[in-house]
Tab-separated table of N, CA and C in Angstrom:
chain	number	residue	atom	x	y	z
A	25	MET	N	-27.841	-10.724	-15.332
A	25	MET	CA	-27.004	-9.587	-15.662
A	25	MET	C	-26.258	-9.828	-16.979
A	26	LEU	N	-25.773	-11.042	-17.170
A	26	LEU	CA	-25.043	-11.327	-18.402
A	26	LEU	C	-25.973	-11.722	-19.535
A	27	GLY	N	-27.154	-12.180	-19.207
A	27	GLY	CA	-28.130	-12.540	-20.218
A	27	GLY	C	-27.632	-13.584	-21.196
A	28	GLY	N	-26.751	-14.478	-20.740
A	28	GLY	CA	-26.228	-15.503	-21.626
A	28	GLY	C	-25.190	-14.990	-22.602
A	29	ASN	N	-24.715	-13.772	-22.409
A	29	ASN	CA	-23.735	-13.168	-23.319
A	29	ASN	C	-22.446	-12.769	-22.611
A	30	GLY	N	-22.011	-13.571	-21.656
A	30	GLY	CA	-20.818	-13.238	-20.883
A	30	GLY	C	-19.538	-13.186	-21.677
A	31	ARG	N	-19.523	-13.804	-22.851
A	31	ARG	CA	-18.328	-13.711	-23.705
A	31	ARG	C	-18.255	-12.351	-24.394
A	32	GLU	N	-19.400	-11.653	-24.505
A	32	GLU	CA	-19.423	-10.338	-25.155
A	32	GLU	C	-19.666	-9.197	-24.167
A	33	ASN	N	-20.519	-9.409	-23.182
A	33	ASN	CA	-20.874	-8.357	-22.217
A	33	ASN	C	-19.821	-8.237	-21.130
A	34	ARG	N	-19.372	-7.026	-20.902
A	34	ARG	CA	-18.411	-6.771	-19.823
A	34	ARG	C	-19.180	-6.497	-18.545
A	35	ALA	N	-18.866	-7.255	-17.510
A	35	ALA	CA	-19.528	-7.052	-16.218
A	35	ALA	C	-18.527	-7.306	-15.097
A	36	ILE	N	-18.664	-6.525	-14.031
A	36	ILE	CA	-17.814	-6.671	-12.853
A	36	ILE	C	-18.712	-6.695	-11.623
A	37	VAL	N	-18.438	-7.638	-10.728
A	37	VAL	CA	-19.088	-7.679	-9.415
A	37	VAL	C	-17.956	-7.524	-8.407
A	38	ALA	N	-18.054	-6.521	-7.549
A	38	ALA	CA	-16.990	-6.264	-6.585
A	38	ALA	C	-17.589	-5.878	-5.249
A	39	GLY	N	-16.917	-6.303	-4.187
A	39	GLY	CA	-17.385	-5.862	-2.888
A	39	GLY	C	-16.822	-6.638	-1.721
A	40	ASP	N	-17.180	-6.170	-0.562
A	40	ASP	CA	-16.834	-6.789	0.716
A	40	ASP	C	-17.921	-7.814	1.013
A	41	LEU	N	-17.617	-9.080	0.779
A	41	LEU	CA	-18.600	-10.139	1.009
A	41	LEU	C	-18.517	-10.703	2.426
A	42	ASN	N	-17.500	-10.265	3.185
A	42	ASN	CA	-17.301	-10.732	4.559
A	42	ASN	C	-17.248	-12.248	4.669
A	43	ASP	N	-16.805	-12.911	3.608
A	43	ASP	CA	-16.606	-14.355	3.606
A	43	ASP	C	-15.451	-14.688	2.691
A	44	GLU	N	-14.742	-15.758	3.033
A	44	GLU	CA	-13.630	-16.213	2.220
A	44	GLU	C	-14.138	-17.006	1.018
A	45	PRO	N	-13.283	-17.238	0.025
A	45	PRO	CA	-13.714	-17.942	-1.188
A	45	PRO	C	-14.313	-19.326	-0.929
A	46	GLN	N	-13.886	-20.016	0.110
A	46	GLN	CA	-14.384	-21.360	0.393
A	46	GLN	C	-15.745	-21.367	1.097
A	47	ALA	N	-16.211	-20.230	1.562
A	47	ALA	CA	-17.483	-20.157	2.285
A	47	ALA	C	-18.650	-20.466	1.343
A	48	ALA	N	-19.672	-21.105	1.872
A	48	ALA	CA	-20.841	-21.490	1.068
A	48	ALA	C	-21.487	-20.277	0.409
A	49	THR	N	-21.566	-19.168	1.125
A	49	THR	CA	-22.205	-17.979	0.558
A	49	THR	C	-21.414	-17.428	-0.623
A	50	THR	N	-20.101	-17.450	-0.532
A	50	THR	CA	-19.269	-16.979	-1.636
A	50	THR	C	-19.334	-17.957	-2.804
A	51	GLN	N	-19.401	-19.241	-2.505
A	51	GLN	CA	-19.459	-20.264	-3.551
A	51	GLN	C	-20.696	-20.106	-4.436
A	52	ILE	N	-21.763	-19.558	-3.895
A	52	ILE	CA	-22.963	-19.316	-4.706
A	52	ILE	C	-22.625	-18.398	-5.877
A	53	LEU	N	-21.824	-17.368	-5.620
A	53	LEU	CA	-21.408	-16.457	-6.691
A	53	LEU	C	-20.365	-17.090	-7.605
A	54	LEU	N	-19.444	-17.848	-7.032
A	54	LEU	CA	-18.342	-18.399	-7.810
A	54	LEU	C	-18.779	-19.564	-8.688
A	55	GLY	N	-19.796	-20.284	-8.269
A	55	GLY	CA	-20.273	-21.407	-9.063
A	55	GLY	C	-19.367	-22.618	-8.954
A	56	PRO	N	-19.639	-23.636	-9.771
A	56	PRO	CA	-18.872	-24.875	-9.677
A	56	PRO	C	-17.420	-24.668	-10.082
A	57	GLY	N	-16.549	-25.449	-9.481
A	57	GLY	CA	-15.129	-25.376	-9.788
A	57	GLY	C	-14.813	-25.957	-11.149
A	58	GLY	N	-13.570	-25.742	-11.595
A	58	GLY	CA	-13.113	-26.335	-12.834
A	58	GLY	C	-12.801	-25.345	-13.933
A	59	SER	N	-13.244	-24.102	-13.805
A	59	SER	CA	-12.949	-23.107	-14.841
A	59	SER	C	-12.262	-21.877	-14.258
A	60	GLU	N	-11.665	-22.016	-13.088
A	60	GLU	CA	-11.004	-20.882	-12.467
A	60	GLU	C	-9.697	-20.561	-13.188
A	61	PHE	N	-9.178	-19.350	-12.972
A	61	PHE	CA	-7.857	-19.005	-13.476
A	61	PHE	C	-6.876	-20.059	-12.982
A	62	GLY	N	-5.960	-20.448	-13.834
A	62	GLY	CA	-4.935	-21.404	-13.428
A	62	GLY	C	-5.347	-22.858	-13.523
A	63	THR	N	-6.574	-23.149	-13.922
A	63	THR	CA	-7.004	-24.544	-14.089
A	63	THR	C	-7.041	-24.882	-15.577
A	64	THR	N	-7.050	-26.174	-15.884
A	64	THR	CA	-7.100	-26.586	-17.290
A	64	THR	C	-8.415	-26.177	-17.938
A	65	GLY	N	-9.473	-26.040	-17.159
A	65	GLY	CA	-10.766	-25.661	-17.710
A	65	GLY	C	-10.875	-24.191	-18.079
A	66	PHE	N	-9.956	-23.365	-17.584
A	66	PHE	CA	-10.041	-21.933	-17.853
A	66	PHE	C	-9.960	-21.628	-19.342
A	67	ASP	N	-9.042	-22.270	-20.043
A	67	ASP	CA	-8.837	-21.990	-21.468
A	67	ASP	C	-9.746	-22.796	-22.386
A	68	ARG	N	-10.604	-23.623	-21.821
A	68	ARG	CA	-11.523	-24.424	-22.629
A	68	ARG	C	-12.911	-23.816	-22.579
A	69	ALA	N	-13.379	-23.370	-23.708
A	69	ALA	CA	-14.727	-22.795	-23.765
A	69	ALA	C	-15.761	-23.872	-23.472
A	70	ASP	N	-16.785	-23.504	-22.709
A	70	ASP	CA	-17.903	-24.412	-22.479
A	70	ASP	C	-19.192	-23.603	-22.400
A	71	LYS	N	-20.296	-24.291	-22.324
A	71	LYS	CA	-21.599	-23.616	-22.337
A	71	LYS	C	-21.789	-22.676	-21.153
A	72	GLY	N	-21.102	-22.925	-20.053
A	72	GLY	CA	-21.256	-22.079	-18.872
A	72	GLY	C	-20.584	-20.721	-18.983
A	73	ASP	N	-19.663	-20.563	-19.944
A	73	ASP	CA	-18.936	-19.291	-20.064
A	73	ASP	C	-19.857	-18.096	-20.282
A	74	ALA	N	-20.981	-18.311	-20.916
A	74	ALA	CA	-21.897	-17.220	-21.219
A	74	ALA	C	-22.564	-16.652	-19.969
A	75	ASP	N	-22.598	-17.450	-18.894
A	75	ASP	CA	-23.267	-17.031	-17.660
A	75	ASP	C	-22.339	-16.981	-16.450
A	76	ARG	N	-21.132	-17.438	-16.576
A	76	ARG	CA	-20.202	-17.561	-15.458
A	76	ARG	C	-19.452	-16.260	-15.212
A	77	MET	N	-19.111	-16.023	-13.950
A	77	MET	CA	-18.229	-14.926	-13.574
A	77	MET	C	-16.913	-15.555	-13.112
A	78	TRP	N	-15.795	-14.911	-13.439
A	78	TRP	CA	-14.487	-15.409	-13.048
A	78	TRP	C	-13.976	-14.613	-11.861
A	79	TYR	N	-13.516	-15.341	-10.866
A	79	TYR	CA	-13.058	-14.769	-9.606
A	79	TYR	C	-11.589	-14.379	-9.733
A	80	LEU	N	-11.254	-13.158	-9.393
A	80	LEU	CA	-9.898	-12.648	-9.569
A	80	LEU	C	-9.003	-12.873	-8.353
A	81	GLU	N	-9.049	-14.056	-7.772
A	81	GLU	CA	-8.134	-14.385	-6.674
A	81	GLU	C	-6.770	-14.801	-7.215
A	82	GLN	N	-6.733	-15.702	-8.178
A	82	GLN	CA	-5.471	-16.245	-8.686
A	82	GLN	C	-4.510	-15.180	-9.206
A	83	PRO	N	-4.980	-14.144	-9.906
A	83	PRO	CA	-4.028	-13.125	-10.390
A	83	PRO	C	-3.406	-12.265	-9.288
A	84	ILE	N	-3.947	-12.310	-8.077
A	84	ILE	CA	-3.352	-11.548	-6.965
A	84	ILE	C	-2.064	-12.257	-6.555
A	85	PRO	N	-0.945	-11.536	-6.455
A	85	PRO	CA	0.282	-12.183	-5.981
A	85	PRO	C	0.020	-12.884	-4.642
A	86	GLU	N	0.541	-14.095	-4.499
A	86	GLU	CA	0.224	-14.924	-3.332
A	86	GLU	C	0.470	-14.217	-2.001
A	87	GLU	N	1.547	-13.461	-1.908
A	87	GLU	CA	1.866	-12.783	-0.646
A	87	GLU	C	0.888	-11.655	-0.329
A	88	GLU	N	0.103	-11.226	-1.324
A	88	GLU	CA	-0.894	-10.169	-1.128
A	88	GLU	C	-2.316	-10.709	-1.039
A	89	ARG	N	-2.504	-12.001	-1.056
A	89	ARG	CA	-3.841	-12.593	-1.174
A	89	ARG	C	-4.609	-12.564	0.154
A	90	PHE	N	-4.803	-11.356	0.671
A	90	PHE	CA	-5.626	-11.152	1.867
A	90	PHE	C	-6.092	-9.712	1.884
A	91	THR	N	-7.245	-9.479	2.497
A	91	THR	CA	-7.753	-8.111	2.607
A	91	THR	C	-7.994	-7.705	4.050
A	92	ARG	N	-7.917	-8.659	4.965
A	92	ARG	CA	-8.117	-8.355	6.376
A	92	ARG	C	-7.302	-9.332	7.197
A	93	ILE	N	-6.907	-8.888	8.375
A	93	ILE	CA	-6.241	-9.779	9.323
A	93	ILE	C	-7.138	-9.853	10.552
A	94	TYR	N	-7.615	-11.052	10.848
A	94	TYR	CA	-8.504	-11.263	11.994
A	94	TYR	C	-7.848	-12.254	12.937
A	95	ARG	N	-7.636	-11.807	14.171
A	95	ARG	CA	-6.962	-12.623	15.180
A	95	ARG	C	-5.628	-13.157	14.665
A	96	GLY	N	-4.928	-12.321	13.916
A	96	GLY	CA	-3.618	-12.682	13.400
A	96	GLY	C	-3.628	-13.525	12.133
A	97	GLN	N	-4.803	-13.921	11.638
A	97	GLN	CA	-4.925	-14.762	10.445
A	97	GLN	C	-5.321	-13.923	9.235
A	98	ARG	N	-4.643	-14.119	8.124
A	98	ARG	CA	-4.974	-13.407	6.886
A	98	ARG	C	-6.253	-13.981	6.276
A	99	GLU	N	-7.142	-13.098	5.841
A	99	GLU	CA	-8.411	-13.503	5.222
A	99	GLU	C	-8.625	-12.710	3.934
A	100	LEU	N	-9.132	-13.383	2.921
A	100	LEU	CA	-9.515	-12.715	1.685
A	100	LEU	C	-11.039	-12.667	1.676
A	101	ILE	N	-11.600	-11.517	2.107
A	101	ILE	CA	-13.057	-11.413	2.245
A	101	ILE	C	-13.652	-10.316	1.362
A	102	ASP	N	-12.802	-9.662	0.578
A	102	ASP	CA	-13.248	-8.657	-0.393
A	102	ASP	C	-12.902	-9.236	-1.772
A	103	HIS	N	-13.819	-9.103	-2.729
A	103	HIS	CA	-13.672	-9.867	-3.964
A	103	HIS	C	-14.018	-9.060	-5.212
A	104	ILE	N	-13.428	-9.486	-6.340
A	104	ILE	CA	-13.799	-8.986	-7.658
A	104	ILE	C	-14.031	-10.196	-8.552
A	105	LEU	N	-15.177	-10.195	-9.247
A	105	LEU	CA	-15.495	-11.216	-10.236
A	105	LEU	C	-15.776	-10.500	-11.550
A	106	VAL	N	-15.383	-11.112	-12.675
A	106	VAL	CA	-15.594	-10.492	-13.983
A	106	VAL	C	-16.202	-11.481	-14.957
A	107	SER	N	-16.890	-10.946	-15.953
A	107	SER	CA	-17.413	-11.799	-17.019
A	107	SER	C	-16.260	-12.217	-17.925
A	108	HIS	N	-16.501	-13.258	-18.728
A	108	HIS	CA	-15.458	-13.779	-19.615
A	108	HIS	C	-14.916	-12.706	-20.554
A	109	ALA	N	-15.758	-11.778	-20.956
A	109	ALA	CA	-15.341	-10.717	-21.886
A	109	ALA	C	-14.196	-9.880	-21.331
A	110	LEU	N	-13.982	-9.892	-20.020
A	110	LEU	CA	-12.907	-9.104	-19.405
A	110	LEU	C	-11.670	-9.924	-19.053
A	111	THR	N	-11.736	-11.245	-19.132
A	111	THR	CA	-10.620	-12.060	-18.648
A	111	THR	C	-9.330	-11.827	-19.423
A	112	ASP	N	-9.408	-11.527	-20.708
A	112	ASP	CA	-8.201	-11.276	-21.497
A	112	ASP	C	-7.688	-9.852	-21.346
A	113	SER	N	-8.444	-9.001	-20.686
A	113	SER	CA	-8.077	-7.593	-20.535
A	113	SER	C	-7.387	-7.287	-19.211
A	114	ILE	N	-7.267	-8.275	-18.339
A	114	ILE	CA	-6.700	-8.047	-17.010
A	114	ILE	C	-5.203	-7.787	-17.116
A	115	GLU	N	-4.776	-6.653	-16.594
A	115	GLU	CA	-3.346	-6.346	-16.545
A	115	GLU	C	-2.754	-6.707	-15.194
A	116	SER	N	-3.486	-6.406	-14.125
A	116	SER	CA	-2.985	-6.730	-12.786
A	116	SER	C	-4.143	-6.742	-11.789
A	117	VAL	N	-3.937	-7.486	-10.713
A	117	VAL	CA	-4.874	-7.490	-9.593
A	117	VAL	C	-4.026	-7.475	-8.328
A	118	THR	N	-4.372	-6.607	-7.404
A	118	THR	CA	-3.601	-6.458	-6.174
A	118	THR	C	-4.531	-6.142	-5.020
A	119	THR	N	-4.023	-6.319	-3.818
A	119	THR	CA	-4.766	-5.850	-2.642
A	119	THR	C	-4.081	-4.622	-2.064
A	120	GLY	N	-3.371	-3.921	-2.906
A	120	GLY	CA	-2.869	-2.612	-2.557
A	120	GLY	C	-1.554	-2.540	-1.822
A	121	GLY	N	-1.108	-3.626	-1.235
A	121	GLY	CA	0.145	-3.588	-0.507
A	121	GLY	C	0.115	-2.684	0.702
A	122	VAL	N	-1.070	-2.371	1.182
A	122	VAL	CA	-1.234	-1.460	2.309
A	122	VAL	C	-1.130	-2.246	3.618
A	123	GLY	N	-0.409	-1.700	4.577
A	123	GLY	CA	-0.320	-2.336	5.883
A	123	GLY	C	-1.585	-2.090	6.686
A	124	ILE	N	-2.071	-3.121	7.344
A	124	ILE	CA	-3.255	-2.993	8.200
A	124	ILE	C	-3.001	-3.725	9.502
A	125	SER	N	-3.716	-3.337	10.528
A	125	SER	CA	-3.569	-4.017	11.809
A	125	SER	C	-4.623	-5.103	11.940
A	126	SER	N	-4.341	-6.057	12.794
A	126	SER	CA	-5.261	-7.161	13.008
A	126	SER	C	-6.508	-6.694	13.739
A	127	VAL	N	-7.645	-7.236	13.312
A	127	VAL	CA	-8.925	-6.938	13.941
A	127	VAL	C	-9.130	-7.934	15.075
A	128	THR	N	-9.750	-7.456	16.156
A	128	THR	CA	-10.051	-8.338	17.285
A	128	THR	C	-11.559	-8.490	17.420
A	129	ASP	N	-11.981	-9.181	18.452
A	129	ASP	CA	-13.410	-9.342	18.707
A	129	ASP	C	-14.026	-8.105	19.357
A	130	SER	N	-13.227	-7.089	19.611
A	130	SER	CA	-13.712	-5.842	20.210
A	130	SER	C	-13.587	-4.712	19.200
A	131	PRO	N	-14.601	-4.508	18.344
A	131	PRO	CA	-14.498	-3.482	17.306
A	131	PRO	C	-14.297	-2.076	17.852
A	132	GLY	N	-14.689	-1.828	19.084
A	132	GLY	CA	-14.515	-0.512	19.675
A	132	GLY	C	-13.061	-0.096	19.764
A	133	ARG	N	-12.153	-1.045	19.754
A	133	ARG	CA	-10.723	-0.725	19.814
A	133	ARG	C	-10.268	0.044	18.577
A	134	ARG	N	-11.043	0.007	17.502
A	134	ARG	CA	-10.675	0.707	16.269
A	134	ARG	C	-11.378	2.050	16.131
A	135	ASN	N	-12.081	2.490	17.134
A	135	ASN	CA	-12.838	3.741	17.035
A	135	ASN	C	-11.975	4.928	16.611
A	136	ALA	N	-10.742	4.958	17.007
A	136	ALA	CA	-9.862	6.077	16.671
A	136	ALA	C	-9.044	5.816	15.405
A	137	ALA	N	-9.254	4.686	14.770
A	137	ALA	CA	-8.472	4.338	13.577
A	137	ALA	C	-8.749	5.319	12.445
A	138	GLU	N	-7.707	5.683	11.743
A	138	GLU	CA	-7.837	6.629	10.636
A	138	GLU	C	-8.026	5.942	9.294
A	139	ALA	N	-7.835	4.635	9.253
A	139	ALA	CA	-7.941	3.910	7.988
A	139	ALA	C	-8.813	2.669	8.166
A	140	SER	N	-9.211	2.109	7.050
A	140	SER	CA	-10.034	0.902	7.050
A	140	SER	C	-9.254	-0.284	7.609
A	141	ASP	N	-9.995	-1.272	8.084
A	141	ASP	CA	-9.359	-2.511	8.532
A	141	ASP	C	-9.271	-3.517	7.375
A	142	HIS	N	-9.581	-3.073	6.156
A	142	HIS	CA	-9.485	-3.912	4.961
A	142	HIS	C	-8.517	-3.283	3.971
A	143	ARG	N	-7.786	-4.140	3.254
A	143	ARG	CA	-6.979	-3.686	2.127
A	143	ARG	C	-7.890	-3.639	0.908
A	144	PRO	N	-7.668	-2.714	-0.014
A	144	PRO	CA	-8.521	-2.653	-1.213
A	144	PRO	C	-8.112	-3.714	-2.234
A	145	VAL	N	-9.089	-4.290	-2.920
A	145	VAL	CA	-8.802	-5.148	-4.060
A	145	VAL	C	-8.896	-4.255	-5.291
A	146	VAL	N	-7.805	-4.191	-6.059
A	146	VAL	CA	-7.722	-3.295	-7.205
A	146	VAL	C	-7.358	-4.106	-8.444
A	147	ALA	N	-8.184	-4.000	-9.465
A	147	ALA	CA	-7.903	-4.664	-10.740
A	147	ALA	C	-7.714	-3.608	-11.818
A	148	THR	N	-6.699	-3.799	-12.652
A	148	THR	CA	-6.428	-2.895	-13.769
A	148	THR	C	-6.688	-3.669	-15.064
A	149	PHE	N	-7.454	-3.048	-15.957
A	149	PHE	CA	-7.815	-3.677	-17.231
A	149	PHE	C	-7.318	-2.828	-18.385
A	150	ASN	N	-6.951	-3.469	-19.483
A	150	ASN	CA	-6.637	-2.787	-20.727
A	150	ASN	C	-7.802	-3.044	-21.669
A	151	LEU	N	-8.630	-2.035	-21.901
A	151	LEU	CA	-9.842	-2.204	-22.693
A	151	LEU	C	-9.672	-1.752	-24.134
A	152	ASN	N	-8.448	-1.580	-24.588
A	152	ASN	CA	-8.210	-1.181	-25.988
A	152	ASN	C	-8.396	-2.345	-26.925
């Protein structure tokens, strides 16, 4: 998708991956550690920047860093990743501040629910 031009090409991958950042399936998308937001490697250009996607977990305020509550535990299972070309354009990332109820092992209990059992992950960019 980036074609080796992630510093110039703007790309976003977003969705409900139904896995937390530490899960093996999510790690396939995130790639090796060391260049995440908030690490010393983030500001150091390297050969991987052209193909790497940056995960927008760190810019989410810590108290909002969840999109679902399962059995009373907060989980971040919805994600946004961006190419390097967008990392300097990020104004904010949030999970909406929306209240949600905890999900149980009986999904039928939510049949009458009027809203999603996930909070939205929302990123705002300044592309000027």
